[in-house]
Each structure stands twice: as C-alpha cells, then as structure tokens.
Short mmCIF file of C-alpha atoms in Angstrom, two decimals:
data_model
loop_
_atom_site.label_atom_id
_atom_site.label_comp_id
_atom_site.label_asym_id
_atom_site.label_seq_id
_atom_site.Cartn_x
_atom_site.Cartn_y
_atom_site.Cartn_z
CA MET A 1 25.64 39.21 28.53
CA ARG A 2 22.04 38.14 28.28
CA SER A 3 21.49 34.82 26.41
CA PRO A 4 19.79 35.15 22.83
CA THR A 5 16.15 34.66 22.75
CA VAL A 6 14.22 32.50 20.58
CA PRO A 7 10.37 31.90 20.56
CA VAL A 8 10.71 28.23 20.79
CA VAL A 9 13.38 25.76 21.85
CA ILE A 10 12.77 21.95 20.95
CA VAL A 11 14.52 19.57 22.87
CA GLY A 12 14.88 16.42 20.72
CA ALA A 13 15.28 16.18 16.85
CA GLY A 14 13.10 13.00 16.54
CA PRO A 15 9.81 12.92 14.57
CA SER A 16 7.90 14.53 17.30
CA GLY A 17 10.38 17.40 17.57
CA LEU A 18 11.06 17.80 13.83
CA THR A 19 7.02 17.74 13.03
CA ALA A 20 6.85 20.44 15.60
CA ALA A 21 9.78 22.53 14.22
CA THR A 22 8.37 22.04 10.60
CA LEU A 23 4.77 22.95 11.40
CA LEU A 24 5.90 26.12 13.18
CA ALA A 25 8.14 27.20 10.49
CA GLN A 26 5.25 27.04 8.22
CA TYR A 27 3.59 29.68 10.24
CA GLY A 28 6.68 31.53 10.50
CA ILE A 29 7.57 30.83 13.76
CA GLU A 30 11.22 30.55 14.66
CA SER A 31 12.58 27.54 16.67
CA LEU A 32 16.09 26.23 17.98
CA VAL A 33 16.08 22.45 17.80
CA LEU A 34 18.75 20.71 20.22
CA GLU A 35 19.72 17.17 19.67
CA ARG A 36 22.16 15.02 21.46
CA TRP A 37 22.90 13.23 18.22
CA GLU A 38 24.96 14.72 15.47
CA GLY A 39 23.06 12.97 12.68
CA VAL A 40 20.16 10.65 12.40
CA TYR A 41 20.08 7.96 14.96
CA PRO A 42 20.98 4.98 12.78
CA GLN A 43 19.02 2.05 14.39
CA PRO A 44 15.53 1.06 13.18
CA ARG A 45 12.84 1.60 15.80
CA ALA A 46 9.35 2.76 14.63
CA VAL A 47 8.13 0.87 11.35
CA HIS A 48 4.33 1.89 11.40
CA LEU A 49 2.31 5.11 10.83
CA ASP A 50 -1.43 5.07 10.04
CA GLY A 51 -3.56 7.11 7.49
CA GLU A 52 -3.95 10.10 10.06
CA ILE A 53 -0.32 10.52 10.36
CA ARG A 54 0.34 10.02 6.58
CA ARG A 55 -1.65 13.03 6.34
CA ILE A 56 0.59 15.02 8.81
CA VAL A 57 3.61 13.87 6.60
CA GLU A 58 1.86 15.33 3.78
CA ARG A 59 1.31 18.46 5.18
CA LEU A 60 5.10 18.67 6.21
CA GLY A 61 5.78 18.51 2.55
CA ILE A 62 7.42 15.19 2.28
CA GLY A 63 4.61 13.11 1.09
CA ALA A 64 6.17 11.93 -2.26
CA GLY A 65 9.61 11.05 -0.57
CA PHE A 66 7.86 8.93 2.09
CA ASP A 67 6.06 7.18 -0.58
CA SER A 68 9.15 6.32 -2.02
CA ILE A 69 10.29 4.52 1.25
CA THR A 70 6.96 3.10 2.44
CA ARG A 71 5.26 -0.24 1.80
CA PRO A 72 1.46 -0.04 2.35
CA ALA A 73 0.22 -3.08 4.63
CA LEU A 74 -2.69 -5.10 3.31
CA GLY A 75 -4.20 -5.39 7.01
CA LEU A 76 -3.75 -7.48 9.95
CA ARG A 77 -3.99 -11.40 10.38
CA LEU A 78 -4.18 -13.04 13.68
CA VAL A 79 -2.73 -16.47 13.62
CA ASP A 80 -2.19 -19.35 15.77
CA PRO A 81 1.03 -20.82 17.18
CA ARG A 82 1.00 -22.98 13.97
CA HIS A 83 0.59 -19.88 11.80
CA ARG A 84 -2.97 -21.02 10.92
CA VAL A 85 -5.07 -17.71 10.44
CA LEU A 86 -7.66 -17.00 13.00
CA ALA A 87 -8.92 -13.89 11.61
CA GLN A 88 -8.04 -11.33 9.02
CA PHE A 89 -8.73 -7.78 8.70
CA ASP A 90 -8.04 -6.52 5.06
CA ARG A 91 -7.28 -2.79 4.20
CA ASP A 92 -7.17 -1.04 1.03
CA PRO A 93 -3.78 -0.08 0.22
CA ALA A 94 -5.39 2.67 -2.21
CA GLY A 95 -6.57 4.59 1.15
CA GLY A 96 -9.51 5.24 2.97
CA ARG A 97 -10.95 8.07 4.72
CA ASN A 98 -7.73 9.71 5.31
CA GLY A 99 -6.98 9.78 1.66
CA PHE A 100 -3.91 7.68 2.22
CA PRO A 101 -3.20 3.76 3.06
CA GLU A 102 -4.11 3.23 6.58
CA ALA A 103 -1.06 1.11 7.52
CA ASN A 104 2.38 2.16 6.30
CA LEU A 105 5.59 0.61 6.93
CA PHE A 106 8.96 1.94 6.64
CA ASP A 107 12.48 2.25 8.20
CA GLN A 108 12.49 5.14 10.89
CA PRO A 109 16.10 6.39 10.12
CA GLU A 110 15.14 7.01 6.27
CA LEU A 111 11.96 9.03 7.51
CA GLU A 112 14.01 11.18 9.91
CA ALA A 113 16.58 12.03 7.09
CA LEU A 114 13.52 13.10 5.10
CA LEU A 115 12.39 14.99 8.07
CA ARG A 116 15.79 16.68 8.53
CA ALA A 117 16.47 17.42 4.70
CA ASN A 118 12.99 18.85 4.87
CA LEU A 119 13.97 21.75 7.19
CA ALA A 120 16.39 23.42 4.37
CA PRO A 121 13.42 25.62 2.91
CA TYR A 122 12.55 26.76 6.33
CA PRO A 123 15.06 29.36 7.59
CA ALA A 124 13.07 29.73 10.90
CA VAL A 125 14.29 26.31 12.15
CA SER A 126 17.99 26.09 13.31
CA LEU A 127 19.09 22.46 14.25
CA ARG A 128 21.85 21.91 16.52
CA GLY A 129 23.37 18.35 17.03
CA GLY A 130 25.79 16.81 19.22
CA VAL A 131 24.48 18.80 22.02
CA GLU A 132 22.97 17.74 25.45
CA VAL A 133 20.52 19.89 27.49
CA THR A 134 21.66 20.06 30.85
CA ARG A 135 19.14 22.59 32.56
CA LEU A 136 15.87 24.40 32.44
CA ALA A 137 15.20 27.39 34.39
CA ILE A 138 12.11 29.23 34.54
CA GLU A 139 12.61 32.91 34.58
CA LYS A 140 9.81 35.78 34.53
CA ASP A 141 8.74 36.11 31.01
CA CYS A 142 10.91 33.10 29.56
CA VAL A 143 12.65 29.92 30.07
CA ARG A 144 16.42 29.56 29.92
CA VAL A 145 17.84 26.50 28.47
CA ASP A 146 21.39 25.30 29.38
CA PHE A 147 23.23 22.99 27.00
CA GLU A 148 26.66 21.59 26.52
CA ASP A 149 28.50 20.64 23.19
CA ARG A 150 29.33 16.96 23.62
CA ALA A 151 32.31 17.27 21.63
CA THR A 152 34.29 20.18 23.11
CA GLY A 153 32.48 20.26 26.53
CA GLY A 154 31.60 24.16 25.97
CA THR A 155 28.58 25.34 27.53
CA GLU A 156 25.80 27.53 26.01
CA SER A 157 22.60 28.96 26.97
CA VAL A 158 19.56 30.19 25.10
CA ARG A 159 16.21 31.94 26.38
CA ALA A 160 12.88 30.74 24.91
CA ARG A 161 9.35 31.84 25.29
CA TYR A 162 8.41 28.33 24.99
CA VAL A 163 10.03 25.12 25.26
CA LEU A 164 8.81 21.71 23.66
CA GLY A 165 10.18 18.49 25.59
CA CYS A 166 10.41 15.82 22.71
CA ASP A 167 13.48 14.30 24.37
CA GLY A 168 12.01 10.52 24.65
CA ALA A 169 11.49 8.28 27.45
CA ASN A 170 14.06 9.58 29.66
CA SER A 171 13.31 13.16 29.18
CA LEU A 172 15.16 15.81 31.17
CA VAL A 173 12.54 18.24 30.45
CA ARG A 174 9.94 16.12 32.11
CA THR A 175 12.30 15.81 34.91
CA ALA A 176 12.67 19.59 35.08
CA ILE A 177 9.18 20.33 35.44
CA GLY A 178 8.65 17.86 38.04
CA ALA A 179 6.13 15.68 35.92
CA ARG A 180 6.13 12.03 36.57
CA MET A 181 5.30 8.73 34.52
CA ARG A 182 2.21 7.09 35.99
CA ASP A 183 2.34 3.34 35.45
CA LEU A 184 -0.42 1.89 33.68
CA ARG A 185 0.52 -1.73 34.68
CA PHE A 186 1.85 -3.43 31.47
CA GLU A 187 5.52 -4.57 31.04
CA GLN A 188 6.97 -7.20 28.74
CA ARG A 189 10.26 -7.87 27.27
CA TRP A 190 10.63 -8.39 23.57
CA LEU A 191 13.10 -9.18 21.06
CA VAL A 192 13.19 -7.02 17.97
CA VAL A 193 14.81 -8.34 14.87
CA ASP A 194 15.47 -6.49 11.73
CA LEU A 195 16.58 -8.37 8.53
CA ALA A 196 17.45 -7.34 5.06
CA THR A 197 17.36 -9.74 1.90
CA THR A 198 16.74 -9.87 -1.47
CA VAL A 199 14.84 -13.39 -1.01
CA ASP A 200 11.06 -12.95 -1.12
CA PRO A 201 9.81 -15.39 1.27
CA GLY A 202 6.18 -15.02 -0.07
CA HIS A 203 4.04 -13.94 2.81
CA TRP A 204 0.81 -11.97 2.57
CA GLY A 205 1.59 -8.36 2.47
CA GLY A 206 0.18 -7.39 5.78
CA VAL A 207 1.08 -7.33 9.36
CA TYR A 208 0.87 -10.90 11.12
CA GLN A 209 0.19 -11.18 14.92
CA VAL A 210 1.06 -14.66 16.22
CA CYS A 211 -1.31 -15.39 19.22
CA ASP A 212 0.68 -17.63 21.53
CA PRO A 213 1.47 -17.25 25.30
CA ARG A 214 4.57 -19.26 24.89
CA ARG A 215 6.01 -16.99 22.03
CA ALA A 216 3.88 -14.30 20.82
CA ALA A 217 5.34 -12.73 17.76
CA THR A 218 4.86 -9.92 14.96
CA TYR A 219 6.20 -9.98 11.58
CA MET A 220 5.83 -7.66 8.84
CA ARG A 221 7.73 -6.64 5.43
CA ILE A 222 8.70 -2.92 5.93
CA GLY A 223 10.12 -2.65 2.33
CA THR A 224 11.47 -4.05 -0.71
CA THR A 225 14.21 -5.80 1.20
CA ARG A 226 13.78 -5.05 4.89
CA HIS A 227 11.79 -7.39 7.25
CA ARG A 228 11.05 -6.96 10.99
CA TRP A 229 10.11 -9.63 13.37
CA GLU A 230 9.37 -9.21 17.13
CA PHE A 231 9.43 -12.26 19.83
CA ARG A 232 8.32 -12.02 23.18
CA LEU A 233 11.21 -13.13 25.43
CA ARG A 234 10.76 -15.97 28.14
CA PRO A 235 11.95 -15.50 31.63
CA GLY A 236 15.73 -15.98 31.69
CA GLU A 237 16.30 -15.12 28.00
CA PHE A 238 18.22 -12.12 26.78
CA ALA A 239 19.21 -10.29 23.46
CA ASP A 240 22.70 -11.77 23.76
CA ASP A 241 21.20 -15.07 23.79
CA TYR A 242 20.48 -14.38 19.96
CA ARG A 243 23.28 -12.22 18.86
CA ASP A 244 23.91 -13.58 15.62
CA LEU A 245 21.92 -15.32 12.70
CA ASP A 246 22.90 -19.11 14.06
CA ARG A 247 21.48 -18.28 17.36
CA VAL A 248 18.13 -16.43 16.02
CA TRP A 249 17.62 -18.89 13.29
CA PRO A 250 15.20 -21.24 15.31
CA LEU A 251 12.82 -18.20 15.73
CA LEU A 252 13.04 -17.13 12.00
CA ALA A 253 12.97 -20.50 10.69
CA PRO A 254 9.36 -20.98 10.21
CA TRP A 255 8.85 -17.85 8.20
CA LEU A 256 11.91 -18.23 5.97
CA ALA A 257 11.41 -21.75 5.21
CA ASP A 258 14.46 -23.25 3.15
CA ALA A 259 16.00 -19.58 2.23
CA ASP A 260 19.75 -19.47 1.85
CA ARG A 261 21.43 -18.17 4.92
CA ALA A 262 24.19 -16.51 2.84
CA SER A 263 21.35 -14.39 1.29
CA LEU A 264 20.34 -12.85 4.81
CA GLU A 265 21.65 -9.76 6.43
CA LEU A 266 20.95 -9.50 10.06
CA VAL A 267 20.57 -5.78 10.50
CA ARG A 268 19.93 -5.76 14.28
CA VAL A 269 18.91 -7.82 17.38
CA ALA A 270 17.82 -5.71 20.38
CA GLU A 271 15.71 -6.21 23.49
CA TYR A 272 12.92 -3.75 24.19
CA THR A 273 10.81 -3.77 27.21
CA PHE A 274 7.15 -2.56 25.96
CA ARG A 275 5.83 -0.44 28.70
CA ALA A 276 2.24 1.49 29.16
CA GLN A 277 2.92 4.83 30.75
CA LEU A 278 1.58 8.14 30.88
CA ALA A 279 2.95 11.66 32.22
CA ASP A 280 0.89 12.95 35.15
CA ARG A 281 0.77 16.31 33.68
CA TRP A 282 2.10 17.33 30.15
CA ARG A 283 2.63 21.20 31.00
CA ALA A 284 4.16 23.67 33.53
CA GLY A 285 3.83 27.17 32.39
CA ARG A 286 6.05 27.77 29.02
CA VAL A 287 7.14 24.26 28.85
CA PHE A 288 5.34 21.21 27.19
CA LEU A 289 5.83 17.73 26.87
CA LEU A 290 5.27 15.69 23.68
CA GLY A 291 6.00 12.00 22.30
CA ASP A 292 7.75 9.71 24.38
CA ALA A 293 8.40 12.44 27.09
CA ALA A 294 4.63 12.33 27.87
CA HIS A 295 3.45 8.83 27.23
CA LEU A 296 4.90 5.46 26.36
CA THR A 297 2.52 2.59 24.69
CA PRO A 298 3.28 -0.88 23.70
CA PRO A 299 3.48 -1.39 19.82
CA PHE A 300 0.85 -3.69 19.20
CA ILE A 301 -1.21 -1.24 17.23
CA GLY A 302 1.36 0.66 15.92
CA GLN A 303 0.75 4.05 17.74
CA GLY A 304 3.98 4.81 19.28
CA MET A 305 5.62 7.43 16.97
CA GLY A 306 2.17 8.54 15.75
CA ALA A 307 1.10 9.48 19.16
CA GLY A 308 4.10 12.02 19.20
CA MET A 309 3.36 13.66 15.77
CA ARG A 310 -0.33 13.85 16.88
CA ASP A 311 0.81 15.86 19.75
CA ALA A 312 2.98 18.21 17.51
CA ALA A 313 0.14 18.74 14.96
CA ASN A 314 -2.23 19.63 17.93
CA LEU A 315 0.13 21.97 19.64
CA SER A 316 2.07 23.70 16.86
CA TRP A 317 -0.98 25.57 15.47
CA LYS A 318 -2.18 27.00 18.82
CA LEU A 319 1.42 27.94 19.54
CA ALA A 320 1.63 29.88 16.40
CA GLY A 321 -1.66 31.60 16.93
CA VAL A 322 -0.63 32.75 20.29
CA LEU A 323 2.89 33.90 19.38
CA HIS A 324 1.23 36.05 16.44
CA GLY A 325 -1.15 37.37 18.85
CA GLU A 326 -4.22 35.98 16.99
CA LEU A 327 -5.27 33.47 19.75
CA PRO A 328 -5.66 34.02 23.30
CA GLU A 329 -2.92 32.41 25.52
CA SER A 330 -5.54 30.43 27.04
CA VAL A 331 -5.90 28.00 24.13
CA LEU A 332 -2.56 26.23 25.21
CA ASP A 333 -4.52 24.80 27.95
CA THR A 334 -6.42 22.50 25.70
CA TYR A 335 -3.26 20.71 24.29
CA GLU A 336 -3.15 18.49 27.53
CA THR A 337 -7.18 18.52 27.85
CA GLU A 338 -7.21 17.17 24.44
CA ARG A 339 -4.23 14.85 23.82
CA LYS A 340 -3.86 13.19 27.15
CA PRO A 341 -7.08 11.38 27.20
CA HIS A 342 -6.73 10.48 23.76
CA ALA A 343 -3.10 8.86 24.29
CA HIS A 344 -4.74 7.05 27.26
CA MET A 345 -7.47 5.65 25.15
CA MET A 346 -4.81 4.74 22.45
CA ILE A 347 -2.65 2.90 25.13
CA ARG A 348 -5.58 1.10 26.65
CA LEU A 349 -6.04 -0.42 23.25
CA ALA A 350 -2.81 -1.31 22.59
CA LYS A 351 -2.49 -3.21 26.18
CA LEU A 352 -5.69 -4.92 25.03
CA MET A 353 -4.28 -6.13 21.86
CA GLY A 354 -1.21 -7.11 23.64
CA LEU A 355 -2.93 -9.28 26.11
CA THR A 356 -5.26 -10.60 23.78
CA MET A 357 -1.95 -12.14 21.98
CA THR A 358 0.11 -13.05 24.75
CA GLU A 359 -1.85 -14.05 27.57
CA GLY A 360 -4.31 -17.29 28.72
CA GLY A 361 -2.01 -20.08 28.49
CA GLU A 362 -3.61 -23.16 26.60
CA LEU A 363 -7.14 -22.14 27.48
CA GLY A 364 -6.28 -18.67 26.20
CA ASN A 365 -5.25 -20.50 22.76
CA ARG A 366 -8.61 -22.58 22.74
CA LEU A 367 -10.60 -19.56 23.32
CA ARG A 368 -8.90 -17.68 20.57
CA SER A 369 -9.28 -20.51 18.07
CA LEU A 370 -13.02 -20.52 18.79
CA LEU A 371 -13.73 -16.55 19.09
CA ALA A 372 -11.35 -14.94 16.68
CA PRO A 373 -12.72 -16.34 13.39
CA ARG A 374 -16.17 -14.96 14.49
CA LEU A 375 -14.91 -11.27 15.29
CA HIS A 376 -16.01 -10.05 11.84
CA ARG A 377 -19.48 -10.95 12.80
CA LEU A 378 -19.51 -8.26 15.66
CA PRO A 379 -21.40 -5.17 14.52
CA GLY A 380 -19.12 -2.46 13.33
CA LEU A 381 -15.74 -4.08 14.74
CA THR A 382 -14.26 -4.81 11.15
CA ARG A 383 -15.28 -1.17 10.06
CA THR A 384 -13.59 0.38 13.19
CA ILE A 385 -10.35 -1.90 12.81
CA ILE A 386 -10.14 -1.08 9.19
CA SER A 387 -11.65 2.33 8.71
CA GLY A 388 -8.52 4.44 10.11
CA GLU A 389 -10.53 6.71 12.44
CA SER A 390 -9.08 6.98 15.73
CA PRO A 391 -11.14 8.17 18.80
CA PRO A 392 -12.24 11.62 18.91
CA LEU A 393 -10.61 14.42 21.13
CA HIS A 394 -12.33 15.06 24.43
CA ARG A 395 -14.42 18.32 24.65
CA SER A 396 -12.19 21.43 25.48
CA ALA A 397 -12.42 25.07 24.71
CA LEU A 398 -11.88 24.09 21.40
CA VAL A 399 -14.00 21.22 20.82
CA THR A 400 -17.50 22.15 21.71
CA ALA A 401 -20.89 20.63 20.74
CA PRO A 402 -24.53 20.96 21.80
CA PRO A 403 -25.68 19.48 24.96
CA LEU A 404 -26.38 15.81 25.05
CA ARG A 405 -24.89 15.31 21.49
CA ARG A 406 -21.60 15.15 20.32
CA GLY A 407 -21.79 14.37 16.64
CA LEU A 408 -18.71 14.94 14.77
CA ALA A 409 -16.98 17.52 17.32
CA GLY A 410 -13.70 16.33 18.12
CA ARG A 411 -13.18 14.12 14.96
CA LEU A 412 -10.88 14.85 11.81
CA VAL A 413 -12.71 15.67 8.85
CA PRO A 414 -12.35 13.06 6.20
CA ASN A 415 -9.57 13.97 3.55
CA ASP A 416 -11.71 13.30 0.40
CA ARG A 417 -11.17 14.36 -2.88
CA LEU A 418 -13.01 17.34 -4.36
CA THR A 419 -14.42 17.85 -7.67
CA ASP A 420 -11.42 19.92 -8.77
CA GLY A 421 -9.23 17.23 -7.93
CA ARG A 422 -7.60 18.39 -4.69
CA ARG A 423 -8.23 16.70 -1.30
CA VAL A 424 -9.80 18.48 1.64
CA ASP A 425 -6.45 18.85 3.46
CA ASP A 426 -4.83 20.59 0.25
CA LEU A 427 -7.51 23.23 0.53
CA ILE A 428 -7.70 23.66 4.34
CA ALA A 429 -3.87 23.48 4.75
CA GLY A 430 -3.52 24.81 8.37
CA ARG A 431 -6.11 27.45 8.25
CA TYR A 432 -9.59 27.46 9.80
CA ALA A 433 -12.43 26.12 7.52
CA VAL A 434 -16.33 26.13 7.68
CA ILE A 435 -17.57 23.12 5.87
CA THR A 436 -21.48 23.71 4.95
CA THR A 437 -24.39 21.94 3.05
CA THR A 438 -25.96 25.45 2.83
CA ALA A 439 -24.96 27.62 -0.30
CA PRO A 440 -23.29 30.47 1.28
CA ALA A 441 -24.16 34.49 0.72
CA PRO A 442 -21.41 36.39 -0.66
CA ALA A 443 -21.17 38.14 2.60
CA GLU A 444 -20.55 35.08 4.64
CA SER A 445 -17.80 34.23 2.10
CA ALA A 446 -16.22 37.27 2.48
CA THR A 447 -16.03 37.18 6.13
CA VAL A 448 -14.39 33.73 6.11
CA GLU A 449 -11.85 35.09 3.35
CA GLN A 450 -11.11 38.19 5.39
CA ARG A 451 -10.34 36.06 8.61
CA GLY A 452 -7.93 33.94 6.78
CA GLY A 453 -10.04 30.79 6.65
CA VAL A 454 -11.59 28.66 3.76
CA LEU A 455 -15.33 28.11 2.96
CA LEU A 456 -16.31 24.72 1.62
CA HIS A 457 -19.84 24.08 -0.06
CA ALA A 458 -20.62 20.32 0.12
CA VAL A 459 -23.43 19.82 -2.26
CA PRO A 460 -25.50 16.72 -2.53
CA GLY A 461 -24.13 13.70 -3.81
CA THR A 462 -20.52 14.39 -2.92
CA ALA A 463 -18.69 12.32 0.13
CA LEU A 464 -18.26 15.44 2.18
CA HIS A 465 -22.23 15.99 2.04
CA ARG A 466 -22.55 12.69 2.95
CA TRP A 467 -20.33 12.89 5.78
CA LEU A 468 -22.11 15.94 7.12
CA ARG A 469 -25.44 14.37 6.91
CA GLY A 470 -24.06 11.21 8.63
CA GLY A 471 -23.27 13.30 11.47
CA ARG A 472 -26.35 15.16 11.56
CA ALA A 473 -24.81 18.49 10.85
CA SER A 474 -25.23 21.15 8.34
CA THR A 475 -22.28 23.46 8.88
CA VAL A 476 -19.10 22.67 10.98
CA LEU A 477 -16.08 24.67 11.90
CA VAL A 478 -13.08 22.69 11.21
CA ARG A 479 -9.58 23.87 13.22
CA PRO A 480 -6.26 24.17 11.32
CA ASP A 481 -5.15 20.80 12.49
CA GLY A 482 -8.46 19.16 10.57
CA THR A 483 -10.51 18.31 13.49
CA VAL A 484 -13.95 19.71 13.99
CA GLN A 485 -14.19 22.12 16.49
CA THR A 486 -17.81 23.10 16.34
CA CYS A 487 -20.99 21.62 14.74
CA GLY A 488 -24.70 22.30 15.02
CA LYS A 489 -24.82 26.10 14.36
CA THR A 490 -25.96 28.26 11.54
CA LEU A 491 -23.76 29.07 8.71
CA SER A 492 -23.91 32.77 9.48
CA THR A 493 -23.00 32.18 13.31
CA LEU A 494 -20.19 30.14 12.51
CA CYS A 495 -18.72 32.54 9.73
CA SER A 496 -19.12 35.39 12.09
CA SER A 497 -17.23 33.51 15.00
CA LEU A 498 -14.44 32.43 12.92
CA PRO A 499 -11.02 33.47 14.56
CA ASP A 500 -8.69 35.97 12.87
CA PHE A 501 -6.19 33.34 11.86
CA THR A 502 -4.90 35.35 9.13
CA PRO A 503 -3.39 34.25 5.72
CA SER A 504 0.10 35.78 6.81
CA ALA A 505 0.10 32.88 9.42
CA ARG A 506 -0.71 30.33 6.97
CA PRO A 507 1.66 27.51 6.12
CA ALA A 508 4.04 29.03 3.38
CA HIS A 509 3.76 25.83 1.24
CA THR A 510 -0.01 26.25 0.68
CA GLY A 511 0.54 28.46 -2.51
CA SER A 512 -2.29 30.87 -3.74
CA ALA A 513 -5.32 28.56 -3.47
CA ALA A 514 -8.65 30.18 -3.64
CA PRO A 515 -10.24 30.52 -0.32
CA LYS A 516 -13.75 29.26 -1.29
CA THR A 517 -14.72 26.28 -3.25
CA THR A 518 -17.65 23.98 -3.74
CA ASP A 519 -17.65 20.15 -3.45
#
C-alpha cells in the first residue's frame, strides 16, 4: 500500500520547525511535523531574540503570550574582569524600527510551549511527537520519509512534496542529502548556569559581557526569577566540576553578593561547545535545511535561534506560493542564495564579539580598557548596534536593484505605526505590498487589490515617507516577509508587475483589513 502524501513534512519541532509549520498553515498549506521528543524539550537553551524575530513572533499570533514571558533588555554592557564598565550601548525597551524591543530575554521551553499551543487553530498542521526519522528516499515526484515510534518500535512512512530539515546540529536530513558542515574556525567550551531566585541582585537590566581572557563571562536576567550566566571553561575544567551550588558558587559570588544561598535554586549546569559552522549546501531538490541543521553560530550576539526563525520566514511564503501555483518553482532557489550569506555574516559578527571578549591575554585587557570607552565616538557604531537592523539580504531573483545602487533592496521595511494606529506589519501581514510617496491612481489601487496585495501611500511628514526618502526611493515593492524586493521603478510599473499572490493564500488571521491605506 502506498504511503500517505502530504505537501510538506517538517523534521523537528523546535522554534524553526514550528515557525515554518505555522506560517505555512496560515497560507492553508498542510504539513506534518515529526519530533523525537514527546513534549517540549525541558532544558533552557536560547534566551534571546531581537526585534526582527519579535516581528515574526507577532505574525505567528503569539505576541501577547510572548510578552507575558519575556523581559526586554536595556542594552549591552562591556565590563572588565573587575566588572568595571568599559562601554555601554543602551536600547529603548519601548522598541525601535521593528516596533518592538530590540533585545528580548525569555525561557526557551516557555516559548516552545506557546508555539505548540498556537498550532490548535490550524488544522493544517499535524504534530507527531515521540518519533524518530530514520531515512529519506528521493522518489520521482516526492520524498519518502521513514520514521519509527520510539515507544513501540513500530515503523511508518509518509510521502511529501517537500521536506524541511529542522532537526538541529546533528541533522539526519543534512546527512541524507549529502550536505556537510564547513568549519568556520571557532570552538570554545563554556559552562552555562541557569538559576532561579526571588532575590533581586540589583544589577542593571541589560546584558553584561565580561571581557576577560582568563574567565570571560556573560550575565543576563531572563525573567522575574530566572538568571543566566555563561563562563568560559579553562583547559581541564568540565561541567561536572560545578555540578552543585557549592561548587559553582565561586563563579556566582561576585554577582550575588551576600544573597542567602537557601533562596537560590540551581536549575541547570551544562557544558556547551560554541562552534561556528555553515552547511555547504542548504537544498537538494525537494529537501531544505533550516536552523541549526544549516548553521551554527556562537551565542555572543544572541542570533542562534533567531537565525532559524529567519530561515522559516524566508522560505515559508515562497513554498506556499509554489504549492498554490502562484509562484514559479524557481523562486525556491532564492532561499539559499539569500539566507546563506546573511547567516554567514551574522556568524562572523558573533565570532568577532567572542574573540573581542576572550582573547589577547593581559595585553588584550589593556587594549580593551583603552579602546572600549571610545567606541561610541566611532561614526554610526552605536546606531548600528542599537538600531536592530541586520544586514540586507544578498541580491537574488527576489531582491533586485538598479545597477551600481542598492538602496533599500534586501532590507526589512520598518514596522512603523500608521495614522490609524496599526503597524506596517499588521497591514502587510504576509502579502505583497507597494509603498509609495506618489498618490496612486484608482487603476493602480485596483490592480494591487486584485492581485492580493496592499498599497500604502506614504505622505510627507510620516515615518514611512522619511524612510523612503532616506533610501532615495519614491516607490518600493515589499515581499510577504517584509523584505524590499525592488525599488527605483515607477508606481505604475511596480503595480503592473505585482505577482498574483491572491487573498485566498493570505494568512488566515489577518482579518478583513482594507488593502489600501494612507500613512
């Protein structure tokens, strides 16, 4: 008997896989998610996501729930071995260009619980826990996925038009397509300590980076009672050396002063090896790699989990358009073209931050004490660090710009608040959009509406108008993931070239918002 067929099989129910499943479901695309754990993996891992990823969280429909479990960070402090401040980069917890705080601290199991609970309104998603994918077989028009029930040992198969490998650093899917991890030459062993307490240690409400070659460290408060420390391990040290509170206390004492140890609960002590790796290819025909299966980044800029959610946001709308027959299959080639260089760039930034914190010996400490307090004087550096804008996507078939001038192409549209109180993302909500400083003609508005898009007229004096003028553009075409696809063309040209990404394929939760507005 032939195995059942579904449009998409997603291997792995972490943040990347659940994000992809939810976004596909919002377009009406059925998926089956296969996960080896029966429930949420209980150990805390990722603790940070930035403003761009917070926008994705909002689009998933769990924004309010996430706000109830998150703690906006006030920025970043670089401190010396004696915890004296070398430099401080403040961030407004009220939010920046993305419309949300640019540093959000949380407990990953709580986030994953929200993501799982959020699948309930989407019958298009089926989640099977407690199963182990054992084999992928490429067939003529599909991929057969074999998996085993971990409790009973029973075996099953399912066929999929596409498979998304969101199965982590030891990805079976990556192995199955013959992809290999390229080593980007960074490896450090760190001790991760999670602690719960009702005691308020009274520290500043941002992230601390201790720049010390002898014992680099990171500290952040991730909730009302939860705290996270990371300490670089020295040669010969292991997590077992710090397996209880008494043993780890010498590392925690400088942070907790005279706190009563009876009020402290040691949630977890674990050793992690921070690596920088990038898969040599992210796709083989109908199979794609996302998240840690495709890239591993050191945690120094908090982009590990977020990178996987960016992967899901980039690929899901393209895959939905192809499965609905509204976009050509060739658009799937842009996934690796766009995301791989972007992920590589973020890994390089994380490596740079890690080396800045941890290398150089005593000479490095002296240089940091001289240079760090002057970093704010470098033109644009502070703005770059606190703005929340990541590097633009590379050019592709879906990121185009005039010759010799990139402008806004490849960048995310700012999530500014419109005159009616909604934000830009609320109106675009997974559709194509045309944003223009030119008053549209009725025929242009009708064309955009008929093709399932939204038209925004940015009038002088508004934030969107200033953004366009700052990018030396009068009109831009924005993709369903919020990325500027094209700029520099006339309004009539962009309206007439808008893809037929029809309302029937829009996310179901967007409601009946009017497709045209004036800001």
